[in-house]
PDB file of C-alpha atoms in Angstrom:
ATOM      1  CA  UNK A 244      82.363 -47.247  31.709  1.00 56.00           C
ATOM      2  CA  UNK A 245      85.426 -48.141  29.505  1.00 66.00           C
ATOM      3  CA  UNK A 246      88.704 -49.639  31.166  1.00 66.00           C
ATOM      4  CA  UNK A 247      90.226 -45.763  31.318  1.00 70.00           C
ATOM      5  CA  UNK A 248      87.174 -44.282  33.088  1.00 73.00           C
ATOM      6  CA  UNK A 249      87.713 -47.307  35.445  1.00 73.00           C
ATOM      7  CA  UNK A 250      91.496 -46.875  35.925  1.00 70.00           C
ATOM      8  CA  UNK A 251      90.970 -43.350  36.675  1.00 71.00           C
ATOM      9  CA  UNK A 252      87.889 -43.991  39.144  1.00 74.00           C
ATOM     10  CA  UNK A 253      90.494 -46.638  41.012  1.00 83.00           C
ATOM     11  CA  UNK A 254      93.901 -45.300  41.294  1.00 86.00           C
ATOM     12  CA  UNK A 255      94.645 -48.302  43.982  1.00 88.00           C
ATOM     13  CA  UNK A 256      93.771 -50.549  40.380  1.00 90.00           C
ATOM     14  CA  UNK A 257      95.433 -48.546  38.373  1.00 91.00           C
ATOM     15  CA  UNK A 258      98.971 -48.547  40.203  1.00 93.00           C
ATOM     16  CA  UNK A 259      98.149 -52.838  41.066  1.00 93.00           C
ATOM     17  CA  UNK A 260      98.200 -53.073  37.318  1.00 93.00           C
ATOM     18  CA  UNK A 261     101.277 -51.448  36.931  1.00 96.00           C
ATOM     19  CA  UNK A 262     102.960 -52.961  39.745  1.00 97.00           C
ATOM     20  CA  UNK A 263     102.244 -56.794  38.152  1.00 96.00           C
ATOM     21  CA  UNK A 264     103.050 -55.919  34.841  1.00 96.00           C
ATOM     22  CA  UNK A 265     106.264 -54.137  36.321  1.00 97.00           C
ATOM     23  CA  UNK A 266     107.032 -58.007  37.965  1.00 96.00           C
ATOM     24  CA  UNK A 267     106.365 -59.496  34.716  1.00 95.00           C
ATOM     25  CA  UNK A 268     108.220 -57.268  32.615  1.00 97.00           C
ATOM     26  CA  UNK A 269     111.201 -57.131  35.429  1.00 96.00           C
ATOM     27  CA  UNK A 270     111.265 -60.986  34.837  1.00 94.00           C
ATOM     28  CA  UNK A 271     112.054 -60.782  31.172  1.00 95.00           C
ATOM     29  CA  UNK A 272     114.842 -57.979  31.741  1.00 96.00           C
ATOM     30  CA  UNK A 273     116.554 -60.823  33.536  1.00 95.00           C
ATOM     31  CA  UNK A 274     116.305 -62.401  30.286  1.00 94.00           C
ATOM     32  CA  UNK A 275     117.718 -59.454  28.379  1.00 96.00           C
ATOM     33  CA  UNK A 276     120.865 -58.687  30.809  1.00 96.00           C
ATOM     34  CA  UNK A 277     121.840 -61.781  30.840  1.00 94.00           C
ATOM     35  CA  UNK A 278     121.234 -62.964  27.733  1.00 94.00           C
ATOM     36  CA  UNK A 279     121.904 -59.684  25.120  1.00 95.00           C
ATOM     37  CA  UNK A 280     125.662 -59.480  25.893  1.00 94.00           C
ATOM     38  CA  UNK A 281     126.068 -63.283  25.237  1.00 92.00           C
ATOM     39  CA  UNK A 282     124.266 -62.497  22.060  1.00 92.00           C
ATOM     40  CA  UNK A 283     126.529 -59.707  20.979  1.00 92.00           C
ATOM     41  CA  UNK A 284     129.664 -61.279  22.267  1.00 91.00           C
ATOM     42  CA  UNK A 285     128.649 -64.353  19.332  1.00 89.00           C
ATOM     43  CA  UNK A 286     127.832 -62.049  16.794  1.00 88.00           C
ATOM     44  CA  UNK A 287     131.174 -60.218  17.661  1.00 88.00           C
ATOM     45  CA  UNK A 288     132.555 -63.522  17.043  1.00 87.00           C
ATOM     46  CA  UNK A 289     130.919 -64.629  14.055  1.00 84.00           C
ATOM     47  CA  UNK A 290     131.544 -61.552  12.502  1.00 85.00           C
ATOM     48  CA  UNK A 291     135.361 -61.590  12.987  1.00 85.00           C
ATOM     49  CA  UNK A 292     135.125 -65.243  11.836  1.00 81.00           C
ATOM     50  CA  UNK A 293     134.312 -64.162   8.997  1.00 80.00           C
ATOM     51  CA  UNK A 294     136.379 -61.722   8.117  1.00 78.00           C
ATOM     52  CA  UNK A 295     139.383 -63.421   9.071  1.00 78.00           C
ATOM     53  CA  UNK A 296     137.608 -66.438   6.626  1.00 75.00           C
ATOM     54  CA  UNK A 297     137.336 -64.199   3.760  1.00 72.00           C
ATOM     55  CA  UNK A 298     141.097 -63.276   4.405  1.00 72.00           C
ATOM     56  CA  UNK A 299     141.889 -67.125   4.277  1.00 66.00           C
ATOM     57  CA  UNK A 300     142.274 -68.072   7.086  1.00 55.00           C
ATOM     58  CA  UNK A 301     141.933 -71.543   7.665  1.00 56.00           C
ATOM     59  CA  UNK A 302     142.819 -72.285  11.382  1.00 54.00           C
ATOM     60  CA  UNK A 303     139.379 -70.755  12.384  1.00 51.00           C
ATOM     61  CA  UNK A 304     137.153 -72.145   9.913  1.00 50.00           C
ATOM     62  CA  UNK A 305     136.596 -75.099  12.782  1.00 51.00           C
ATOM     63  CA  UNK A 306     135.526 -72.220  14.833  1.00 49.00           C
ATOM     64  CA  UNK A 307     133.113 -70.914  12.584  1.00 48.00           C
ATOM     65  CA  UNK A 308     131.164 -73.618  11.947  1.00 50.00           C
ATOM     66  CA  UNK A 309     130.233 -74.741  16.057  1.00 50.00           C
ATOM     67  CA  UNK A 310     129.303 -71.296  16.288  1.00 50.00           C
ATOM     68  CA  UNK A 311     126.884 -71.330  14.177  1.00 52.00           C
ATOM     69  CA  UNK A 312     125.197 -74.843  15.741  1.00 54.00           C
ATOM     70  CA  UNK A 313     123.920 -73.444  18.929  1.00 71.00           C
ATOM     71  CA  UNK A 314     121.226 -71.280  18.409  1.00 80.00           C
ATOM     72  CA  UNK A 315     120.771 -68.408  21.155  1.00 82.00           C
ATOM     73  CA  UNK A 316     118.538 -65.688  21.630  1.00 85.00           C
ATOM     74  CA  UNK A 317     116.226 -63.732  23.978  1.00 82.00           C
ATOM     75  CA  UNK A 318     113.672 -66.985  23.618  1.00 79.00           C
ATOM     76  CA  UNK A 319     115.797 -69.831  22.497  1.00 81.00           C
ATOM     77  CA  UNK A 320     116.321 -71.861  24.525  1.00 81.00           C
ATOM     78  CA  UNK A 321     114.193 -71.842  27.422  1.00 81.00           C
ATOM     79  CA  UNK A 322     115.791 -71.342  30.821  1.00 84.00           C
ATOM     80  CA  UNK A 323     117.674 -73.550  32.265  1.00 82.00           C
ATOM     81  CA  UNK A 324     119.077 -74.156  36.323  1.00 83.00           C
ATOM     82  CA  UNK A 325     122.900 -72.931  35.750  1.00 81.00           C
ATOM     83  CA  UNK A 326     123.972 -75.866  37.862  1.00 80.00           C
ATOM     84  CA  UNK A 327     121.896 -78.852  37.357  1.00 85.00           C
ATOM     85  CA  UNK A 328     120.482 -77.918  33.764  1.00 78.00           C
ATOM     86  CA  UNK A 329     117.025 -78.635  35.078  1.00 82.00           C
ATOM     87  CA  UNK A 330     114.655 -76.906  32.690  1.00 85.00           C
ATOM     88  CA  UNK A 331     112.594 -74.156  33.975  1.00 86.00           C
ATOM     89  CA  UNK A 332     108.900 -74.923  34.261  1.00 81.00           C
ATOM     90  CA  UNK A 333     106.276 -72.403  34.010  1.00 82.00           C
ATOM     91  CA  UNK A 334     105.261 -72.227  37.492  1.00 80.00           C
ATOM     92  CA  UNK A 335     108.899 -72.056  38.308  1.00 80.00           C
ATOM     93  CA  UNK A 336     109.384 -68.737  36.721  1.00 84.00           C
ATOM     94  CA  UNK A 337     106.177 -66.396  38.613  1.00 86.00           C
ATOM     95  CA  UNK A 338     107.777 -63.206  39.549  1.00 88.00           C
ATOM     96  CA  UNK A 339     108.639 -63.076  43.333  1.00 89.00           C
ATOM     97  CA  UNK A 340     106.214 -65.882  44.417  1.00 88.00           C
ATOM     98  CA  UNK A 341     107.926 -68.896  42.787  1.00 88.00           C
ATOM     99  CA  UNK A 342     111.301 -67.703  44.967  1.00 88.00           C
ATOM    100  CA  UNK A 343     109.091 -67.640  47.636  1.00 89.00           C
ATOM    101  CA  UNK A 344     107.540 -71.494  47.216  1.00 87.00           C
ATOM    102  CA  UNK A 345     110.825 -72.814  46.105  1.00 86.00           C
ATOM    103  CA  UNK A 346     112.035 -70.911  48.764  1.00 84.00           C
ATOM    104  CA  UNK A 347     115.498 -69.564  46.495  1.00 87.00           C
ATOM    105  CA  UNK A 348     116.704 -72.785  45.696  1.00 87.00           C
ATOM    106  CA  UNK A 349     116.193 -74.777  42.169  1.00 86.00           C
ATOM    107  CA  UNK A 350     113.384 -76.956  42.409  1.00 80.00           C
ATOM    108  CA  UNK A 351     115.591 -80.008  40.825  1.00 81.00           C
ATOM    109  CA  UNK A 352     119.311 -79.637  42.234  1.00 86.00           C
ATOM    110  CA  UNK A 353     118.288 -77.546  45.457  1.00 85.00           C
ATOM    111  CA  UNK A 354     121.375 -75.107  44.522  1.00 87.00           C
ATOM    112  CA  UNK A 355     120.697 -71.581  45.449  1.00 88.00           C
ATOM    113  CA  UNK A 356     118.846 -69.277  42.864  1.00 88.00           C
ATOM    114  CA  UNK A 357     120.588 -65.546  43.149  1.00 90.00           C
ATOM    115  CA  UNK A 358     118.949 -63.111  44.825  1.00 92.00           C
ATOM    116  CA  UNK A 359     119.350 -60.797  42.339  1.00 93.00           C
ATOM    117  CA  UNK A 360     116.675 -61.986  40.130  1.00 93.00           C
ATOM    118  CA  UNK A 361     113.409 -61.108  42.331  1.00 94.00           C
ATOM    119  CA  UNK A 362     115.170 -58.256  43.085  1.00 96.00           C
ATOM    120  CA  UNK A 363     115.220 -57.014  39.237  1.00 96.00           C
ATOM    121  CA  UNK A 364     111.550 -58.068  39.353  1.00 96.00           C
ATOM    122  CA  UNK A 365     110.885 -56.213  42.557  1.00 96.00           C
ATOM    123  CA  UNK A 366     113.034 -53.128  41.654  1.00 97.00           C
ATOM    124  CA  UNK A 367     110.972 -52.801  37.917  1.00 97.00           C
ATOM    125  CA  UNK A 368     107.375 -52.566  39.885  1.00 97.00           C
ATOM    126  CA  UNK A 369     108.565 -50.325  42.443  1.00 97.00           C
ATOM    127  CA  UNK A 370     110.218 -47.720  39.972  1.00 97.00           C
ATOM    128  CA  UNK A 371     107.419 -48.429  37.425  1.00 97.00           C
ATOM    129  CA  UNK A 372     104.930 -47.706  40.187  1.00 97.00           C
ATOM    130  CA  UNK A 373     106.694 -44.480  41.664  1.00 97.00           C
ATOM    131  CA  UNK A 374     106.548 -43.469  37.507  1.00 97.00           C
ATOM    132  CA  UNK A 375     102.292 -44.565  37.612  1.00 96.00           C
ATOM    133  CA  UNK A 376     102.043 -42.038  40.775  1.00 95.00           C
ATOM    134  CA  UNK A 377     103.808 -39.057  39.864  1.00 95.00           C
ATOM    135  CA  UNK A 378     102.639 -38.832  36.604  1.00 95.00           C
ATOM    136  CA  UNK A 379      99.438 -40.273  36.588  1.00 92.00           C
ATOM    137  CA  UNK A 380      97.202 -41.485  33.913  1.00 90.00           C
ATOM    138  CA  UNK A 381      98.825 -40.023  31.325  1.00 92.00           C
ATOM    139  CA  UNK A 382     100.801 -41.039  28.125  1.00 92.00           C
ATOM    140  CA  UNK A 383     103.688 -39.438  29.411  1.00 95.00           C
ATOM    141  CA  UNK A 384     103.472 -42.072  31.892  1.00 96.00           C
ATOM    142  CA  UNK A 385     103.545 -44.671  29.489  1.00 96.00           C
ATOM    143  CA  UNK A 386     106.532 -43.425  27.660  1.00 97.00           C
ATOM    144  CA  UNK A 387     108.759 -43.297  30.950  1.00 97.00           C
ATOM    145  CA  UNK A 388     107.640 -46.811  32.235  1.00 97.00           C
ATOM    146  CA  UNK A 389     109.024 -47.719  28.882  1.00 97.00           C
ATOM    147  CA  UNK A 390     112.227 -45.388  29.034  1.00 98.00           C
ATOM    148  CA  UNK A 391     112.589 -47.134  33.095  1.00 98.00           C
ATOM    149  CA  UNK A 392     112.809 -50.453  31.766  1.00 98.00           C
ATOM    150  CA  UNK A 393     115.219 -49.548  29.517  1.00 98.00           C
ATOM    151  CA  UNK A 394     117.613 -47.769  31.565  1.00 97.00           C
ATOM    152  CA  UNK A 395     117.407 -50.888  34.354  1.00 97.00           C
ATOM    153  CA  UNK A 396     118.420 -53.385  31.467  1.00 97.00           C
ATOM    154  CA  UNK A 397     121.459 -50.767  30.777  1.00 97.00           C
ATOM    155  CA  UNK A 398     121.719 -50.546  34.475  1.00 96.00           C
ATOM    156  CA  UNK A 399     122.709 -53.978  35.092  1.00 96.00           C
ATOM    157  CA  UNK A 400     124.094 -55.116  31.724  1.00 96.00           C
ATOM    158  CA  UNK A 401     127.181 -51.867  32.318  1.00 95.00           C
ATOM    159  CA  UNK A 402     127.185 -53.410  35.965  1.00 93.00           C
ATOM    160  CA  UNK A 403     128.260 -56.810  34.823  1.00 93.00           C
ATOM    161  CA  UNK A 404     130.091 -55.820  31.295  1.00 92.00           C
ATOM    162  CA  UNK A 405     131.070 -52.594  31.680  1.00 91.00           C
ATOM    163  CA  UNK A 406     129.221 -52.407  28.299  1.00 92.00           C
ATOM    164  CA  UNK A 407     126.106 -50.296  27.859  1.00 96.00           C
ATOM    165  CA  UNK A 408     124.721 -51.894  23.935  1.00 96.00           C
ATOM    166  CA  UNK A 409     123.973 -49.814  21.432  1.00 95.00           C
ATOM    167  CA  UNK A 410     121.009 -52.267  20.387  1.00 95.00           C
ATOM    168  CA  UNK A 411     118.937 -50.349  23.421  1.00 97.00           C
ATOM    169  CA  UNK A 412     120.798 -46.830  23.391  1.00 97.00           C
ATOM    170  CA  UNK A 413     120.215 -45.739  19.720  1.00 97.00           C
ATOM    171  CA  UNK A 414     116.480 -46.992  19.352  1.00 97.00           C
ATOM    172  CA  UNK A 415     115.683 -45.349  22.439  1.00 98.00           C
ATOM    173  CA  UNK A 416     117.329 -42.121  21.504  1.00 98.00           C
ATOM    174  CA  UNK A 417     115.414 -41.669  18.494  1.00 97.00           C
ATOM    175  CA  UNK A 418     112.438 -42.425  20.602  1.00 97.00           C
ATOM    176  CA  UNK A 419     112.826 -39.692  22.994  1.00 97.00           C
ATOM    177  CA  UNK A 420     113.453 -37.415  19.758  1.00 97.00           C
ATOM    178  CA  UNK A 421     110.173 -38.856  18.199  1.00 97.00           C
ATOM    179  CA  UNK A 422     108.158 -38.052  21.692  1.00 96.00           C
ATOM    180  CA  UNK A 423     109.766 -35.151  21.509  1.00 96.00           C
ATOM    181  CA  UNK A 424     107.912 -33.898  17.644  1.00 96.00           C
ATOM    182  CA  UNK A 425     104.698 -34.324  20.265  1.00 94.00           C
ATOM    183  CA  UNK A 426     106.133 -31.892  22.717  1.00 94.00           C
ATOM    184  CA  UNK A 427     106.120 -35.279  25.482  1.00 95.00           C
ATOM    185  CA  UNK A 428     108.189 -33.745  27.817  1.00 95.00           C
ATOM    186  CA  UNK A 429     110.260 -31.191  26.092  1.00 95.00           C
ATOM    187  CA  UNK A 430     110.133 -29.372  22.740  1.00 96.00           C
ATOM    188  CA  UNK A 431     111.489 -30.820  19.629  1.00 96.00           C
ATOM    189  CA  UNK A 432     114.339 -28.319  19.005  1.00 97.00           C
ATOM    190  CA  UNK A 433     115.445 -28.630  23.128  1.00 97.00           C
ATOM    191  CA  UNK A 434     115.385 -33.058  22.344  1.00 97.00           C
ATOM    192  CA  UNK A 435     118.042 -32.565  19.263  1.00 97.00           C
ATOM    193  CA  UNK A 436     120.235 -30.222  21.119  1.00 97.00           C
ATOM    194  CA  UNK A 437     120.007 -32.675  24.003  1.00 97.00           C
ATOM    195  CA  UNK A 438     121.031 -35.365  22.037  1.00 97.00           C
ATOM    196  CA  UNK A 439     123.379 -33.385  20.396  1.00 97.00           C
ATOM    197  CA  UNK A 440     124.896 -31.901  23.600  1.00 97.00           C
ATOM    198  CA  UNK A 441     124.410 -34.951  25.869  1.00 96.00           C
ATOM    199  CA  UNK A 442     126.648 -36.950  23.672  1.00 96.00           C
ATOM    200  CA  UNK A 443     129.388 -33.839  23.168  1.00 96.00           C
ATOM    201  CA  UNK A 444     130.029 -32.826  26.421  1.00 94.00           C
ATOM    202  CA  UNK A 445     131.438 -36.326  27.477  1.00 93.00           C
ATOM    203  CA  UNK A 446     133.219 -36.991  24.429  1.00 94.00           C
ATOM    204  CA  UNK A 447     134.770 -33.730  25.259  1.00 94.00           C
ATOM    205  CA  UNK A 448     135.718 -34.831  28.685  1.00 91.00           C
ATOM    206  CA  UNK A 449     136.999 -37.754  27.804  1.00 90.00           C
ATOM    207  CA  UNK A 450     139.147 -36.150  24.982  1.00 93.00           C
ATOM    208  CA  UNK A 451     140.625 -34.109  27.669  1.00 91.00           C
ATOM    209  CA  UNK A 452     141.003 -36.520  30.222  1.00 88.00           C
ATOM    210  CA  UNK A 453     142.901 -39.095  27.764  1.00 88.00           C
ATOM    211  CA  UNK A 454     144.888 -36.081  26.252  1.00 89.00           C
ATOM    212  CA  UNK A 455     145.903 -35.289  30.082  1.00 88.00           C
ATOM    213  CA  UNK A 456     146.514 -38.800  31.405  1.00 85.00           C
ATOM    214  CA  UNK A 457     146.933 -41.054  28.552  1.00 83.00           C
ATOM    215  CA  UNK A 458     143.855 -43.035  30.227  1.00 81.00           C
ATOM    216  CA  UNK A 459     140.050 -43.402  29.110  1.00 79.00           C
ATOM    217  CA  UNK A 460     137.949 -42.188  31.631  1.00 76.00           C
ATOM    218  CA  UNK A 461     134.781 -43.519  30.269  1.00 82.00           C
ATOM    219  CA  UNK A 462     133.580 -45.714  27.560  1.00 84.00           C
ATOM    220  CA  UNK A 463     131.658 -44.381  24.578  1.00 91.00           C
ATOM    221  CA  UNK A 464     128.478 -45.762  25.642  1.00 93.00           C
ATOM    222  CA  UNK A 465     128.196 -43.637  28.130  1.00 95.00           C
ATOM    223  CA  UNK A 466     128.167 -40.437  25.656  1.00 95.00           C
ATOM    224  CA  UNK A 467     125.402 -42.290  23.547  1.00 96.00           C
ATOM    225  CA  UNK A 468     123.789 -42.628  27.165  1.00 97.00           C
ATOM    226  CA  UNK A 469     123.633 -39.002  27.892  1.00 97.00           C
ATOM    227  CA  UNK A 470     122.416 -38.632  24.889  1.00 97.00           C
ATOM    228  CA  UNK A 471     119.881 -41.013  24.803  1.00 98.00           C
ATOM    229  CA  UNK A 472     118.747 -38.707  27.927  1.00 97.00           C
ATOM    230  CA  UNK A 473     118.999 -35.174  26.306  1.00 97.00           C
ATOM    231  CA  UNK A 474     116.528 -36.653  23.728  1.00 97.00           C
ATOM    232  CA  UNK A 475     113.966 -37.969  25.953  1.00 97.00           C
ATOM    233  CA  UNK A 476     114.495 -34.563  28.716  1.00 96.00           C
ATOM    234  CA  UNK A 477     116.234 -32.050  26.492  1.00 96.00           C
ATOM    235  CA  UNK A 478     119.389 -29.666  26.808  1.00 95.00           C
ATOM    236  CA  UNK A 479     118.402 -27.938  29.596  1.00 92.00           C
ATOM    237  CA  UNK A 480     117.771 -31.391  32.110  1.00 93.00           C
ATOM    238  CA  UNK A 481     121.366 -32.472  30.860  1.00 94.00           C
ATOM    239  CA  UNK A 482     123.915 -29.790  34.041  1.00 91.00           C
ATOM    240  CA  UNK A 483     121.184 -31.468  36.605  1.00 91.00           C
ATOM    241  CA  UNK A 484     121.586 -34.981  35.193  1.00 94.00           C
ATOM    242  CA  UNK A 485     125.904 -34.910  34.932  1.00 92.00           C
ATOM    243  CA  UNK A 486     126.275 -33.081  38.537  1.00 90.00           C
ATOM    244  CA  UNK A 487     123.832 -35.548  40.187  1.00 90.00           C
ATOM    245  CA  UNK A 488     125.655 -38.733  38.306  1.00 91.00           C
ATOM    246  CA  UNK A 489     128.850 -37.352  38.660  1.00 88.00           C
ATOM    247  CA  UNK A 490     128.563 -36.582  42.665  1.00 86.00           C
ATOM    248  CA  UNK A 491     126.967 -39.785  43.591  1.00 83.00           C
ATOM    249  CA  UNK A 492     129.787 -41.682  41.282  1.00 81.00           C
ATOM    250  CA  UNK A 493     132.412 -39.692  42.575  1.00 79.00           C
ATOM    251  CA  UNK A 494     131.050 -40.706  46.154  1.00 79.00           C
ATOM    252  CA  UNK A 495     130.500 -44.333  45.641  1.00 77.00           C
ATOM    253  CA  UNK A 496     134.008 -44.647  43.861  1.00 72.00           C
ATOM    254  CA  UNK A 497     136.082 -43.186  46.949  1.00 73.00           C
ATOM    255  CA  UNK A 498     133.752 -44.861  49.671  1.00 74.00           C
ATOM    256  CA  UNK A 499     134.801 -48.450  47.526  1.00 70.00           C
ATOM    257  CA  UNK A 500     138.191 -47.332  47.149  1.00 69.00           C
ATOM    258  CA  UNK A 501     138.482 -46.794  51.476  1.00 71.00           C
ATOM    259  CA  UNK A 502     136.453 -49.710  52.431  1.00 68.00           C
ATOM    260  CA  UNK A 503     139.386 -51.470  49.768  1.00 63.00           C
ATOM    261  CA  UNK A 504     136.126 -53.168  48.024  1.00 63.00           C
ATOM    262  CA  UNK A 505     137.659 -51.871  44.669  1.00 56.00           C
ATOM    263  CA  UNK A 506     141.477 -51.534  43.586  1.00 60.00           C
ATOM    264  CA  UNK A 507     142.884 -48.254  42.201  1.00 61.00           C
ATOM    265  CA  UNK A 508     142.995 -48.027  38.552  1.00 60.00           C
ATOM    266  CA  UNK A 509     140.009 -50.540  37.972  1.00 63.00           C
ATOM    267  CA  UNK A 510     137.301 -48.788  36.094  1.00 70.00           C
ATOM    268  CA  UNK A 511     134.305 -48.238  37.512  1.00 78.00           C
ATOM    269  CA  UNK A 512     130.986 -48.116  35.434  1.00 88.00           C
ATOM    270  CA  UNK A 513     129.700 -44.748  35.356  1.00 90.00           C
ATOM    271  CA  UNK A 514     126.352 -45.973  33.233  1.00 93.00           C
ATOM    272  CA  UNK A 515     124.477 -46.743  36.150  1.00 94.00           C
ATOM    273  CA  UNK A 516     125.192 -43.293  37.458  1.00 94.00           C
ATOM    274  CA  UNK A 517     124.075 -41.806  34.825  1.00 95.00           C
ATOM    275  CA  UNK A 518     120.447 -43.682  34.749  1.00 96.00           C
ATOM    276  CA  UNK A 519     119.705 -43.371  38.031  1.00 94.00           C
ATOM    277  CA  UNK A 520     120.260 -39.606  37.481  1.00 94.00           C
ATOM    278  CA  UNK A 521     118.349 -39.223  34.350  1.00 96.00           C
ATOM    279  CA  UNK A 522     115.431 -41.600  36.307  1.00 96.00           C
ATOM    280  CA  UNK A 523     115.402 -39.036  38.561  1.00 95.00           C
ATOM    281  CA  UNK A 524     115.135 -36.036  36.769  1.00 95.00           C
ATOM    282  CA  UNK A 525     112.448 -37.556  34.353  1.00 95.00           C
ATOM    283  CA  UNK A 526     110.196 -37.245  37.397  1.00 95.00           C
ATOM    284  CA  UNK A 527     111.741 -34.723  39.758  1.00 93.00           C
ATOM    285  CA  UNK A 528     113.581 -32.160  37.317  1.00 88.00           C
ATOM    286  CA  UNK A 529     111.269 -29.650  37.674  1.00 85.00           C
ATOM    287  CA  UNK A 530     111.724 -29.759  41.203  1.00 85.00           C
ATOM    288  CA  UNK A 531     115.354 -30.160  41.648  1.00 83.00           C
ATOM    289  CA  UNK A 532     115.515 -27.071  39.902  1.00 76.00           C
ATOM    290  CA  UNK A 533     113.642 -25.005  40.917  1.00 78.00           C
ATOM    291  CA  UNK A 534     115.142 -26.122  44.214  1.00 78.00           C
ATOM    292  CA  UNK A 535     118.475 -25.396  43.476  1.00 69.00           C
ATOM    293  CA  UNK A 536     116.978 -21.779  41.983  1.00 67.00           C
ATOM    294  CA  UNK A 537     115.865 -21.277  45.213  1.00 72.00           C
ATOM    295  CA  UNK A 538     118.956 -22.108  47.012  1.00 75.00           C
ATOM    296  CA  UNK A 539     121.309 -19.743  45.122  1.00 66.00           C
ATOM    297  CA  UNK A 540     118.938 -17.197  45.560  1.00 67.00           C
ATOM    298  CA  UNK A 541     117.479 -17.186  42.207  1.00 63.00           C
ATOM    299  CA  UNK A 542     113.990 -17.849  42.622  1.00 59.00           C
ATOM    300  CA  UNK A 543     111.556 -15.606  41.578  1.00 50.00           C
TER     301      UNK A 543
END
């Protein structure tokens, strides 16, 4: 009996597997949101560094050169306590059960770790466990475990930056349109119009809206997001995917507004609406539809 026979035999095993390597995985995306926009934001730098450089200009030549001493990446350097720059052991850094012993505080300083990073960890194995159940076994499975990960890191990273980077976006849309030559979970010609329609139908909005108001309603990551999303799903996920995001953001926006947690005028990220939707129709499309079918009367 091979590992897959096994898996199958034991689907208690099978979802324990995912749900550690969800933990383990939901660690490193810690890693990623905090440290890819510090990444970009350098290479932002660097690059205009240079340019103004190769223009001659000498008052940021000083500037150049200690960027380019500190060396930062996704590995380098290791972690660090943001308060007492106590380095971060191995045993320090277990998903969930090393809050637990050190009982969220640094081991070194005894400053408070944030809550948010077990919850990260905690939020990837749940989602990548509710993926494991509803679609089984399956390499379809495996694909949107990836595609979850993905849209937490954007998730969070919008969240804090109001950015969503095109260094996870783009590769991941031309993933879904790859899966999509194998008929994963839509055709090939339904992926390229999704793509294709995902990312037009918000640049139209926000044409309108900024020929209307003078404003930008939303940042051009989100188009590549929707995108990203009509690849993976194809065109005909996208109406479910926009009236879900836009409700719930519409919603959360006004309830902030009231409860005067969030001052008129401030933008609000609409990424994270849009990921939780397309989350959710990745695994309940089918059913939301048909739903909705149903409702209007339309069912057959």
């Amino acid at each position: 009996m091979d590992y897959m026979e096994l898996l199958q035999l034991t689907p208690w095993l099978y979802y324990s597997v995912i749900f550690v390597v969800g933990l383990l995985v939901g660690s490193f995306l810690n890693v990623v949101i905090y440290r890819l926009p510090i990444m970009l934001k350098r290479q932002w730098r660097r690059d205009c560094i240079q340019y103004l450089e190769e223009s001659r200009d000498p008052a940021l030549a000083t500037g150049a050169r200690e960027d380019h001493q500190a060396t930062f990446t996704l590995s380098t350097p290791r972690s660090r306590c943001p308060h007492c720059h106590h380095l971060i052991r191995a045993w320090e850094n277990i998903p969930l059960l090393s809050y637990s012993i050190l009982r969220g505080k640094c081991h070194a300083c005894g400053q408070p770790i944030s809550l948010r990073y077990p919850f990260i960890e905690l939020l990837s194995a749940v989602l990548v466990t509710l993926v494991a159940w509803k679609l089984g076994l399956t390499p379809q499975a495996g694909l949107a475990i990836i595609l979850t990960w993905a849209l937490l890191a954007l998730t969070f990273i919008d969240l804090d930056h109001q950015y969503l980077p095109d260094n996870i976006t783009l590769p991941f849309l031309w993933l879904g349109l790859l899966a999509g030559l194998y008929g994963v979970f839509a055709d090939i010609t339904s992926t390229v119009w999704g793509a294709a329609l995902g990312y037009l139908v918000l640049w139209t909005i926000y044409i309108v809206f900024k020929k209307l108001t003078g404003k930008e309603g939303m940042g051009f990551g989100d188009f590549k997001l929707l995108a990203m999303l009509g690849a993976w799903l194809g065109w005909q996920k996208l109406p479910a995917i926009i009236f879900m995001s836009s409700l719930v953001g519409a919603i959360v926006g006004i309830s902030l507004i009231l409860l005067r947690r969030h001052q008129r005028g401030v933008p609000i990220p609409f990424g994270p609406y849009l990921a939780a939707a397309g989350w959710i129709v990745l695994l309940w499309g089918d059913d939301i539809n048909r739903a909705y079918l149903h409702w209007v009367g339309l069912s057959l």
